[in-house]
mmCIF file of C-alpha atoms in Angstrom:
data_model
loop_
_atom_site.group_PDB
_atom_site.id
_atom_site.type_symbol
_atom_site.label_atom_id
_atom_site.label_comp_id
_atom_site.label_asym_id
_atom_site.label_seq_id
_atom_site.Cartn_x
_atom_site.Cartn_y
_atom_site.Cartn_z
ATOM 1 C CA GLU A 18 203.956 -17.473 142.179
ATOM 2 C CA THR A 19 202.609 -18.601 138.810
ATOM 3 C CA GLY A 20 199.561 -16.798 137.477
ATOM 4 C CA VAL A 21 196.646 -18.214 135.537
ATOM 5 C CA THR A 22 197.610 -19.537 132.130
ATOM 6 C CA GLN A 23 195.415 -20.562 129.215
ATOM 7 C CA SER A 24 195.999 -22.459 126.002
ATOM 8 C CA PRO A 25 195.796 -22.079 123.140
ATOM 9 C CA THR A 26 195.939 -18.328 122.624
ATOM 10 C CA HIS A 27 193.921 -18.409 119.421
ATOM 11 C CA LEU A 28 191.816 -21.063 117.771
ATOM 12 C CA ILE A 29 189.839 -21.251 114.543
ATOM 13 C CA LYS A 30 187.121 -23.863 114.118
ATOM 14 C CA THR A 31 184.223 -24.454 111.771
ATOM 15 C CA ARG A 32 180.579 -24.712 112.663
ATOM 16 C CA GLY A 33 179.634 -28.094 114.091
ATOM 17 C CA GLN A 34 183.094 -28.957 115.328
ATOM 18 C CA GLN A 35 184.130 -29.510 118.940
ATOM 19 C CA VAL A 36 186.769 -27.563 120.863
ATOM 20 C CA THR A 37 188.691 -27.954 124.132
ATOM 21 C CA LEU A 38 190.237 -25.012 125.927
ATOM 22 C CA ARG A 39 192.649 -25.410 128.816
ATOM 23 C CA CYS A 40 193.429 -23.458 131.952
ATOM 24 C CA SER A 41 196.015 -23.779 134.700
ATOM 25 C CA SER A 42 195.061 -22.216 138.006
ATOM 26 C CA GLN A 43 197.165 -19.858 140.025
ATOM 27 C CA SER A 44 199.209 -21.630 142.670
ATOM 28 C CA GLY A 45 197.188 -22.261 145.842
ATOM 29 C CA HIS A 46 193.789 -21.812 144.211
ATOM 30 C CA ASN A 47 191.158 -24.552 144.266
ATOM 31 C CA THR A 48 188.353 -23.093 142.162
ATOM 32 C CA VAL A 49 188.100 -22.344 138.463
ATOM 33 C CA SER A 50 185.462 -20.251 136.736
ATOM 34 C CA TRP A 51 184.967 -19.823 133.004
ATOM 35 C CA TYR A 52 183.577 -16.746 131.292
ATOM 36 C CA GLN A 53 182.645 -15.964 127.691
ATOM 37 C CA GLN A 54 183.324 -12.453 126.413
ATOM 38 C CA ALA A 55 181.704 -11.707 123.089
ATOM 39 C CA LEU A 56 183.006 -8.781 121.065
ATOM 40 C CA GLY A 57 181.975 -5.485 122.642
ATOM 41 C CA GLN A 58 180.421 -7.140 125.685
ATOM 42 C CA GLY A 59 181.327 -7.808 129.270
ATOM 43 C CA PRO A 60 182.271 -11.344 130.297
ATOM 44 C CA GLN A 61 179.397 -13.746 130.968
ATOM 45 C CA PHE A 62 179.692 -16.528 133.546
ATOM 46 C CA ILE A 63 179.602 -20.013 132.030
ATOM 47 C CA PHE A 64 180.271 -22.235 135.063
ATOM 48 C CA GLN A 65 182.534 -22.872 138.003
ATOM 49 C CA TYR A 66 184.368 -25.986 139.155
ATOM 50 C CA TYR A 67 185.309 -26.773 142.737
ATOM 51 C CA ARG A 68 186.621 -30.096 144.001
ATOM 52 C CA GLU A 69 186.353 -31.481 140.465
ATOM 53 C CA GLU A 70 182.604 -30.891 140.283
ATOM 54 C CA GLU A 71 180.484 -28.224 138.635
ATOM 55 C CA ASN A 72 179.622 -25.806 141.396
ATOM 56 C CA GLY A 73 177.399 -23.344 139.568
ATOM 57 C CA ARG A 74 176.324 -22.562 136.026
ATOM 58 C CA GLY A 75 175.220 -19.552 134.061
ATOM 59 C CA ASN A 76 172.752 -19.420 131.189
ATOM 60 C CA PHE A 77 174.667 -21.655 128.774
ATOM 61 C CA PRO A 78 173.426 -24.826 127.074
ATOM 62 C CA PRO A 79 174.679 -28.322 127.975
ATOM 63 C CA ARG A 80 176.975 -28.427 124.958
ATOM 64 C CA PHE A 81 179.236 -26.277 127.116
ATOM 65 C CA SER A 82 180.885 -28.648 129.575
ATOM 66 C CA GLY A 83 183.969 -28.725 131.703
ATOM 67 C CA LEU A 84 186.374 -30.669 133.823
ATOM 68 C CA GLN A 85 188.583 -29.890 136.766
ATOM 69 C CA PHE A 86 191.567 -32.087 137.523
ATOM 70 C CA PRO A 87 193.185 -32.982 140.860
ATOM 71 C CA ASN A 88 195.867 -30.359 140.256
ATOM 72 C CA TYR A 89 193.023 -27.790 139.885
ATOM 73 C CA SER A 90 193.650 -27.232 136.190
ATOM 74 C CA SER A 91 190.537 -27.181 134.057
ATOM 75 C CA GLU A 92 189.127 -27.710 130.595
ATOM 76 C CA LEU A 93 186.206 -26.096 128.819
ATOM 77 C CA ASN A 94 184.636 -28.207 126.095
ATOM 78 C CA VAL A 95 182.173 -26.880 123.563
ATOM 79 C CA ASN A 96 180.374 -29.288 121.234
ATOM 80 C CA ALA A 97 178.513 -28.552 118.020
ATOM 81 C CA LEU A 98 180.080 -25.129 117.626
ATOM 82 C CA GLU A 99 177.890 -22.288 116.424
ATOM 83 C CA LEU A 100 178.924 -18.988 114.867
ATOM 84 C CA ASP A 101 177.810 -17.165 118.036
ATOM 85 C CA ASP A 102 180.344 -19.117 120.060
ATOM 86 C CA SER A 103 183.044 -16.881 118.592
ATOM 87 C CA ALA A 104 184.383 -15.023 121.611
ATOM 88 C CA LEU A 105 187.222 -14.596 124.064
ATOM 89 C CA TYR A 106 187.052 -17.324 126.706
ATOM 90 C CA LEU A 107 188.448 -16.343 130.054
ATOM 91 C CA CYS A 108 189.428 -18.618 132.877
ATOM 92 C CA ALA A 109 189.610 -17.301 136.431
ATOM 93 C CA SER A 110 190.947 -19.052 139.485
ATOM 94 C CA SER A 111 190.252 -18.344 143.129
ATOM 95 C CA PHE A 112 190.442 -19.837 146.580
ATOM 96 C CA LYS A 113 186.978 -20.581 147.872
ATOM 97 C CA THR A 114 186.216 -18.902 151.192
ATOM 98 C CA THR A 115 183.166 -17.716 153.035
ATOM 99 C CA GLY A 116 184.084 -14.142 152.228
ATOM 100 C CA VAL A 117 184.791 -12.489 148.933
ATOM 101 C CA ASN A 118 186.220 -14.932 146.410
ATOM 102 C CA GLU A 119 188.616 -12.736 144.484
ATOM 103 C CA GLN A 120 189.115 -14.109 141.011
ATOM 104 C CA PHE A 121 192.332 -13.913 139.051
ATOM 105 C CA PHE A 122 191.987 -14.033 135.282
ATOM 106 C CA GLY A 123 194.099 -15.612 132.613
ATOM 107 C CA PRO A 124 194.861 -13.937 129.272
ATOM 108 C CA GLY A 125 192.060 -15.783 127.496
ATOM 109 C CA THR A 126 191.631 -17.925 124.411
ATOM 110 C CA ARG A 127 190.238 -16.236 121.323
ATOM 111 C CA LEU A 128 187.909 -18.674 119.521
ATOM 112 C CA THR A 129 186.738 -17.946 116.008
ATOM 113 C CA VAL A 130 184.008 -20.127 114.511
ATOM 114 C CA LEU A 131 183.652 -19.967 110.732
ATOM 115 C CA ALA B 26 169.740 -11.477 140.051
ATOM 116 C CA GLN B 27 172.515 -8.950 140.003
ATOM 117 C CA SER B 28 172.909 -6.403 137.244
ATOM 118 C CA VAL B 29 175.466 -3.750 136.446
ATOM 119 C CA THR B 30 175.086 -0.653 134.297
ATOM 120 C CA GLN B 31 178.042 1.281 133.009
ATOM 121 C CA LEU B 32 177.004 4.657 131.648
ATOM 122 C CA GLY B 33 178.933 5.574 128.564
ATOM 123 C CA SER B 34 180.478 2.922 126.381
ATOM 124 C CA HIS B 35 183.216 5.354 125.351
ATOM 125 C CA VAL B 36 184.941 8.076 127.375
ATOM 126 C CA SER B 37 187.634 10.355 126.002
ATOM 127 C CA VAL B 38 189.862 12.607 128.101
ATOM 128 C CA SER B 39 193.031 14.592 127.594
ATOM 129 C CA GLU B 40 196.219 13.535 129.278
ATOM 130 C CA GLY B 41 196.268 15.060 132.767
ATOM 131 C CA ALA B 42 192.484 15.433 132.967
ATOM 132 C CA LEU B 43 190.171 13.811 135.467
ATOM 133 C CA VAL B 44 188.921 10.338 134.613
ATOM 134 C CA LEU B 45 185.387 9.438 135.715
ATOM 135 C CA LEU B 46 183.850 6.103 134.734
ATOM 136 C CA ARG B 47 180.347 5.430 135.989
ATOM 137 C CA CYS B 48 178.915 2.222 137.395
ATOM 138 C CA ASN B 49 175.540 1.530 138.961
ATOM 139 C CA TYR B 50 174.372 -1.779 140.314
ATOM 140 C CA SER B 51 171.016 -3.310 141.003
ATOM 141 C CA SER B 52 170.798 -5.486 144.082
ATOM 142 C CA SER B 53 168.618 -5.598 147.170
ATOM 143 C CA VAL B 54 171.705 -6.180 149.319
ATOM 144 C CA PRO B 55 174.919 -4.235 148.668
ATOM 145 C CA PRO B 56 177.159 -6.660 146.803
ATOM 146 C CA TYR B 57 180.894 -6.924 146.575
ATOM 147 C CA LEU B 58 182.038 -4.484 143.883
ATOM 148 C CA PHE B 59 185.015 -4.608 141.563
ATOM 149 C CA TRP B 60 186.660 -2.655 138.799
ATOM 150 C CA TYR B 61 188.745 -4.521 136.227
ATOM 151 C CA VAL B 62 190.888 -3.185 133.379
ATOM 152 C CA GLN B 63 191.461 -4.986 130.097
ATOM 153 C CA TYR B 64 194.234 -3.995 127.722
ATOM 154 C CA PRO B 65 194.002 -5.086 124.064
ATOM 155 C CA ASN B 66 194.322 -8.837 123.591
ATOM 156 C CA GLN B 67 194.743 -9.422 127.300
ATOM 157 C CA GLY B 68 192.722 -10.795 130.193
ATOM 158 C CA LEU B 69 191.246 -8.832 133.071
ATOM 159 C CA GLN B 70 193.334 -7.181 135.771
ATOM 160 C CA LEU B 71 191.783 -6.190 139.080
ATOM 161 C CA LEU B 72 192.060 -2.455 139.765
ATOM 162 C CA LEU B 73 190.249 -2.346 143.095
ATOM 163 C CA LYS B 74 187.451 -3.938 145.108
ATOM 164 C CA TYR B 75 184.899 -2.945 147.713
ATOM 165 C CA THR B 76 184.005 -5.572 150.270
ATOM 166 C CA SER B 77 183.006 -3.653 153.406
ATOM 167 C CA ALA B 78 184.013 -0.880 155.791
ATOM 168 C CA ALA B 79 185.701 2.009 153.987
ATOM 169 C CA THR B 80 183.517 3.380 151.211
ATOM 170 C CA LEU B 81 186.419 5.048 149.420
ATOM 171 C CA VAL B 82 188.617 2.365 147.944
ATOM 172 C CA LYS B 83 192.072 2.983 146.539
ATOM 173 C CA GLY B 84 193.453 0.739 143.842
ATOM 174 C CA ILE B 85 196.432 0.356 141.604
ATOM 175 C CA ASN B 86 197.734 2.919 139.112
ATOM 176 C CA GLY B 87 196.225 5.843 141.044
ATOM 177 C CA PHE B 88 192.601 4.804 140.602
ATOM 178 C CA GLU B 89 189.998 4.972 143.327
ATOM 179 C CA ALA B 90 186.279 4.365 143.628
ATOM 180 C CA GLU B 91 183.613 5.405 146.076
ATOM 181 C CA PHE B 92 180.749 3.175 147.132
ATOM 182 C CA LYS B 93 177.513 5.135 147.573
ATOM 183 C CA LYS B 94 174.745 2.936 148.878
ATOM 184 C CA SER B 95 172.041 5.586 148.512
ATOM 185 C CA GLU B 96 172.872 5.953 144.832
ATOM 186 C CA THR B 97 173.745 2.262 144.250
ATOM 187 C CA SER B 98 176.883 3.514 142.545
ATOM 188 C CA PHE B 99 180.559 2.656 142.466
ATOM 189 C CA HIS B 100 182.157 5.192 140.114
ATOM 190 C CA LEU B 101 185.830 4.930 139.219
ATOM 191 C CA THR B 102 188.032 8.032 139.219
ATOM 192 C CA LYS B 103 191.600 9.060 138.632
ATOM 193 C CA PRO B 104 192.704 12.673 139.177
ATOM 194 C CA SER B 105 195.100 12.832 136.227
ATOM 195 C CA ALA B 106 194.887 10.588 133.184
ATOM 196 C CA HIS B 107 197.971 9.077 131.623
ATOM 197 C CA MET B 108 198.348 7.738 128.106
ATOM 198 C CA SER B 109 198.899 4.266 129.553
ATOM 199 C CA ASP B 110 195.389 4.339 131.078
ATOM 200 C CA ALA B 111 193.834 3.841 127.644
ATOM 201 C CA ALA B 112 192.009 0.511 127.924
ATOM 202 C CA GLU B 113 188.597 -1.027 128.518
ATOM 203 C CA TYR B 114 187.234 -0.882 132.041
ATOM 204 C CA PHE B 115 184.664 -3.224 133.502
ATOM 205 C CA CYS B 116 182.626 -2.841 136.636
ATOM 206 C CA ALA B 117 181.549 -6.122 138.236
ATOM 207 C CA VAL B 118 179.591 -7.308 141.247
ATOM 208 C CA SER B 119 179.296 -10.534 143.139
ATOM 209 C CA GLU B 120 176.619 -11.506 145.595
ATOM 210 C CA ARG B 121 177.489 -10.979 149.228
ATOM 211 C CA GLY B 122 177.068 -14.192 151.211
ATOM 212 C CA SER B 123 177.370 -16.454 148.186
ATOM 213 C CA THR B 124 180.279 -18.898 148.174
ATOM 214 C CA LEU B 125 180.018 -19.150 144.380
ATOM 215 C CA GLY B 126 181.604 -15.768 143.862
ATOM 216 C CA ARG B 127 180.107 -15.467 140.406
ATOM 217 C CA LEU B 128 180.907 -12.106 138.810
ATOM 218 C CA TYR B 129 178.298 -10.096 136.924
ATOM 219 C CA PHE B 130 179.933 -7.611 134.569
ATOM 220 C CA GLY B 131 178.802 -4.417 132.957
ATOM 221 C CA ARG B 132 179.236 -3.940 129.218
ATOM 222 C CA GLY B 133 182.453 -2.015 129.691
ATOM 223 C CA THR B 134 183.700 1.513 129.041
ATOM 224 C CA GLN B 135 186.450 2.152 126.527
ATOM 225 C CA LEU B 136 188.728 4.919 127.792
ATOM 226 C CA THR B 137 190.688 6.932 125.240
ATOM 227 C CA VAL B 138 193.387 9.340 126.409
ATOM 228 C CA TRP B 139 194.448 12.127 124.032
ATOM 229 C CA PRO B 140 197.914 13.670 124.226
#
Protein backbone atom coordinates (compact mmCIF):
# COMPACT_ATOMS: atom_id res chain seq x y z
CA GLU A 1 0.00 0.00 0.00
CA THR A 2 1.48 3.33 -1.09
CA GLY A 3 1.13 6.24 1.30
CA VAL A 4 0.51 9.88 0.51
CA THR A 5 3.34 11.51 -1.39
CA GLN A 6 3.99 15.17 -2.10
CA SER A 7 6.31 17.04 -4.43
CA PRO A 8 8.46 18.97 -4.33
CA THR A 9 9.89 18.68 -0.83
CA HIS A 10 11.10 22.26 -0.72
CA LEU A 11 10.43 25.28 -2.88
CA ILE A 12 11.66 28.86 -2.89
CA LYS A 13 9.70 31.55 -4.71
CA THR A 14 9.61 35.32 -4.76
CA ARG A 15 6.69 37.55 -3.94
CA GLY A 16 4.18 37.81 -6.77
CA GLN A 17 5.09 34.52 -8.38
CA GLN A 18 2.81 31.51 -8.79
CA VAL A 19 3.42 28.01 -7.42
CA THR A 20 1.98 24.53 -7.95
CA LEU A 21 2.28 21.80 -5.35
CA ARG A 22 1.42 18.19 -6.05
CA CYS A 23 -0.01 15.32 -4.05
CA SER A 24 -0.64 11.66 -4.74
CA SER A 25 -3.33 10.05 -2.63
CA GLN A 26 -3.02 6.84 -0.71
CA SER A 27 -4.26 3.85 -2.66
CA GLY A 28 -8.04 3.44 -2.38
CA HIS A 29 -8.71 6.99 -1.22
CA ASN A 30 -11.02 9.33 -3.14
CA THR A 31 -10.72 12.59 -1.22
CA VAL A 32 -7.87 15.04 -0.84
CA SER A 33 -7.59 17.86 1.67
CA TRP A 34 -4.94 20.56 1.81
CA TYR A 35 -3.69 22.28 4.93
CA GLN A 36 -1.30 25.18 5.54
CA GLN A 37 0.97 25.00 8.58
CA ALA A 38 2.72 28.25 9.36
CA LEU A 39 5.78 28.15 11.59
CA GLY A 40 4.80 27.47 15.19
CA GLN A 41 1.14 26.93 14.36
CA GLY A 42 -1.22 24.05 13.87
CA PRO A 43 -2.34 23.16 10.35
CA GLN A 44 -5.17 25.24 8.89
CA PHE A 45 -7.66 23.75 6.43
CA ILE A 46 -7.45 25.27 2.95
CA PHE A 47 -9.92 23.13 0.97
CA GLN A 48 -10.97 19.62 0.08
CA TYR A 49 -11.54 17.93 -3.26
CA TYR A 50 -13.91 15.04 -3.87
CA ARG A 51 -14.93 13.69 -7.26
CA GLU A 52 -12.75 16.35 -8.91
CA GLU A 53 -14.70 19.22 -7.36
CA GLU A 54 -14.03 21.51 -4.42
CA ASN A 55 -16.04 20.06 -1.58
CA GLY A 56 -15.35 22.58 1.17
CA ARG A 57 -13.09 25.55 1.82
CA GLY A 58 -11.49 27.22 4.78
CA ASN A 59 -10.74 30.91 5.25
CA PHE A 60 -8.33 31.31 2.33
CA PRO A 61 -8.58 33.77 -0.56
CA PRO A 62 -9.40 32.73 -4.14
CA ARG A 63 -5.76 32.93 -5.19
CA PHE A 64 -5.51 29.55 -3.49
CA SER A 65 -7.00 27.05 -5.93
CA GLY A 66 -6.80 23.37 -6.59
CA LEU A 67 -7.47 20.46 -8.86
CA GLN A 68 -8.20 16.80 -8.38
CA PHE A 69 -7.55 14.36 -11.20
CA PRO A 70 -9.35 11.13 -12.12
CA ASN A 71 -6.63 9.12 -10.39
CA TYR A 72 -7.39 11.16 -7.22
CA SER A 73 -4.06 12.97 -7.25
CA SER A 74 -4.28 16.68 -6.61
CA GLU A 75 -2.62 20.03 -7.12
CA LEU A 76 -2.60 23.16 -4.99
CA ASN A 77 -2.00 26.38 -6.89
CA VAL A 78 -1.21 29.67 -5.24
CA ASN A 79 -1.12 32.86 -7.33
CA ALA A 80 0.41 36.22 -6.48
CA LEU A 81 2.51 34.81 -3.66
CA GLU A 82 2.84 36.85 -0.49
CA LEU A 83 5.48 36.60 2.22
CA ASP A 84 2.86 35.17 4.61
CA ASP A 85 2.34 32.23 2.29
CA SER A 86 5.63 30.82 3.55
CA ALA A 87 4.60 27.62 5.31
CA LEU A 88 4.54 23.84 5.23
CA TYR A 89 1.73 22.66 2.95
CA LEU A 90 0.27 19.33 3.89
CA CYS A 91 -1.88 17.10 1.76
CA ALA A 92 -4.14 14.51 3.36
CA SER A 93 -6.11 11.78 1.66
CA SER A 94 -9.12 9.89 2.92
CA PHE A 95 -12.01 7.74 1.82
CA LYS A 96 -15.25 9.64 2.18
CA THR A 97 -17.81 7.86 4.35
CA THR A 98 -20.73 8.83 6.50
CA GLY A 99 -18.66 8.16 9.59
CA VAL A 100 -15.31 9.51 10.63
CA ASN A 101 -13.16 10.37 7.63
CA GLU A 102 -9.71 9.49 8.88
CA GLN A 103 -7.11 11.52 7.05
CA PHE A 104 -3.65 10.31 6.16
CA PHE A 105 -1.02 12.99 5.73
CA GLY A 106 1.87 13.32 3.36
CA PRO A 107 5.30 14.64 4.39
CA GLY A 108 4.51 18.15 3.18
CA THR A 109 6.06 20.74 0.90
CA ARG A 110 8.01 23.54 2.55
CA LEU A 111 7.37 26.79 0.64
CA THR A 112 9.53 29.82 1.26
CA VAL A 113 8.49 33.14 -0.26
CA LEU A 114 11.20 35.80 -0.43
CA ALA B 1 -17.27 26.43 14.63
CA GLN B 2 -14.94 24.02 16.31
CA SER B 3 -11.96 25.13 18.34
CA VAL B 4 -9.15 23.34 20.11
CA THR B 5 -6.96 24.57 22.94
CA GLN B 6 -3.72 22.89 23.86
CA LEU B 7 -2.45 24.09 27.22
CA GLY B 8 1.28 24.47 27.24
CA SER B 9 3.19 25.06 24.05
CA HIS B 10 6.23 23.31 25.54
CA VAL B 11 6.40 20.34 27.91
CA SER B 12 9.63 18.86 29.22
CA VAL B 13 9.94 15.53 31.01
CA SER B 14 12.72 13.18 32.01
CA GLU B 15 13.07 9.84 30.34
CA GLY B 16 10.83 7.36 32.17
CA ALA B 17 8.51 10.04 33.56
CA LEU B 18 4.82 10.42 32.89
CA VAL B 19 3.84 12.39 29.81
CA LEU B 20 0.67 14.48 30.01
CA LEU B 21 -0.35 16.73 27.12
CA ARG B 22 -3.57 18.67 27.55
CA CYS B 23 -6.30 19.30 25.01
CA ASN B 24 -9.69 20.95 25.42
CA TYR B 25 -12.25 21.43 22.71
CA SER B 26 -15.17 23.74 22.22
CA SER B 27 -18.19 22.23 20.53
CA SER B 28 -21.87 21.93 21.34
CA VAL B 29 -21.82 18.30 20.20
CA PRO B 30 -18.91 16.01 21.13
CA PRO B 31 -16.77 15.84 18.01
CA TYR B 32 -14.43 13.20 16.73
CA LEU B 33 -11.08 13.72 18.47
CA PHE B 34 -7.57 12.96 17.30
CA TRP B 35 -3.99 13.21 18.43
CA TYR B 36 -1.26 13.54 15.80
CA VAL B 37 2.53 13.55 16.20
CA GLN B 38 4.91 15.46 13.96
CA TYR B 39 8.62 14.74 13.91
CA PRO B 40 10.99 17.40 12.52
CA ASN B 41 10.59 17.98 8.80
CA GLN B 42 7.87 15.37 8.53
CA GLY B 43 4.12 15.24 8.07
CA LEU B 44 1.54 14.25 10.66
CA GLN B 45 1.15 10.72 11.98
CA LEU B 46 -2.04 9.64 13.71
CA LEU B 47 -1.45 8.48 17.29
CA LEU B 48 -5.04 7.71 18.24
CA LYS B 49 -8.65 8.76 17.68
CA TYR B 50 -11.90 8.89 19.60
CA THR B 51 -15.05 8.30 17.61
CA SER B 52 -17.54 6.78 20.05
CA ALA B 53 -18.06 4.12 22.70
CA ALA B 54 -14.94 3.59 24.82
CA THR B 55 -13.78 6.83 26.41
CA LEU B 56 -10.27 5.55 27.04
CA VAL B 57 -8.51 5.20 23.72
CA LYS B 58 -5.22 3.40 23.24
CA GLY B 59 -2.92 4.38 20.42
CA ILE B 60 0.47 3.61 19.01
CA ASN B 61 3.79 3.87 20.85
CA GLY B 62 2.16 3.37 24.26
CA PHE B 63 0.07 6.54 24.18
CA GLU B 64 -3.51 6.74 25.34
CA ALA B 65 -6.11 9.45 25.78
CA GLU B 66 -9.31 9.76 27.76
CA PHE B 67 -12.38 11.56 26.50
CA LYS B 68 -14.15 13.46 29.29
CA LYS B 69 -17.36 15.02 28.07
CA SER B 70 -18.02 16.94 31.29
CA GLU B 71 -14.63 18.61 31.01
CA THR B 72 -14.60 18.83 27.18
CA SER B 73 -11.11 17.37 27.36
CA PHE B 74 -9.08 14.76 25.54
CA HIS B 75 -5.69 14.70 27.29
CA LEU B 76 -2.88 12.53 25.96
CA THR B 77 -0.78 10.44 28.34
CA LYS B 78 2.06 7.97 28.31
CA PRO B 79 3.22 6.29 31.54
CA SER B 80 6.93 6.34 30.72
CA ALA B 81 8.55 8.75 28.30
CA HIS B 82 11.20 7.62 25.86
CA MET B 83 13.76 9.77 24.09
CA SER B 84 12.11 8.91 20.78
CA ASP B 85 8.87 10.58 21.95
CA ALA B 86 10.43 14.02 21.51
CA ALA B 87 8.28 15.68 18.84
CA GLU B 88 5.41 18.09 18.34
CA TYR B 89 1.95 16.85 19.23
CA PHE B 90 -1.29 18.19 17.83
CA CYS B 91 -4.80 17.67 19.09
CA ALA B 92 -7.49 17.92 16.41
CA VAL B 93 -11.25 17.64 16.13
CA SER B 94 -13.69 17.10 13.33
CA GLU B 95 -17.40 17.69 13.38
CA ARG B 96 -19.51 14.64 14.05
CA GLY B 97 -22.09 14.13 11.30
CA SER B 98 -20.18 16.14 8.73
CA THR B 99 -19.05 14.29 5.61
CA LEU B 100 -16.38 16.94 5.02
CA GLY B 101 -14.19 15.61 7.78
CA ARG B 102 -12.37 18.91 8.09
CA LEU B 103 -9.83 18.86 10.92
CA TYR B 104 -9.44 21.76 13.33
CA PHE B 105 -6.04 21.69 15.01
CA GLY B 106 -4.68 23.14 18.20
CA ARG B 107 -1.45 25.13 18.13
CA GLY B 108 0.60 22.13 19.16
CA THR B 109 2.73 21.11 22.14
CA GLN B 110 6.45 20.55 21.74
CA LEU B 111 7.55 17.64 23.92
CA THR B 112 11.17 17.51 25.04
CA VAL B 113 12.50 14.39 26.76
CA TRP B 114 15.65 14.72 28.88
CA PRO B 115 17.96 11.76 29.46
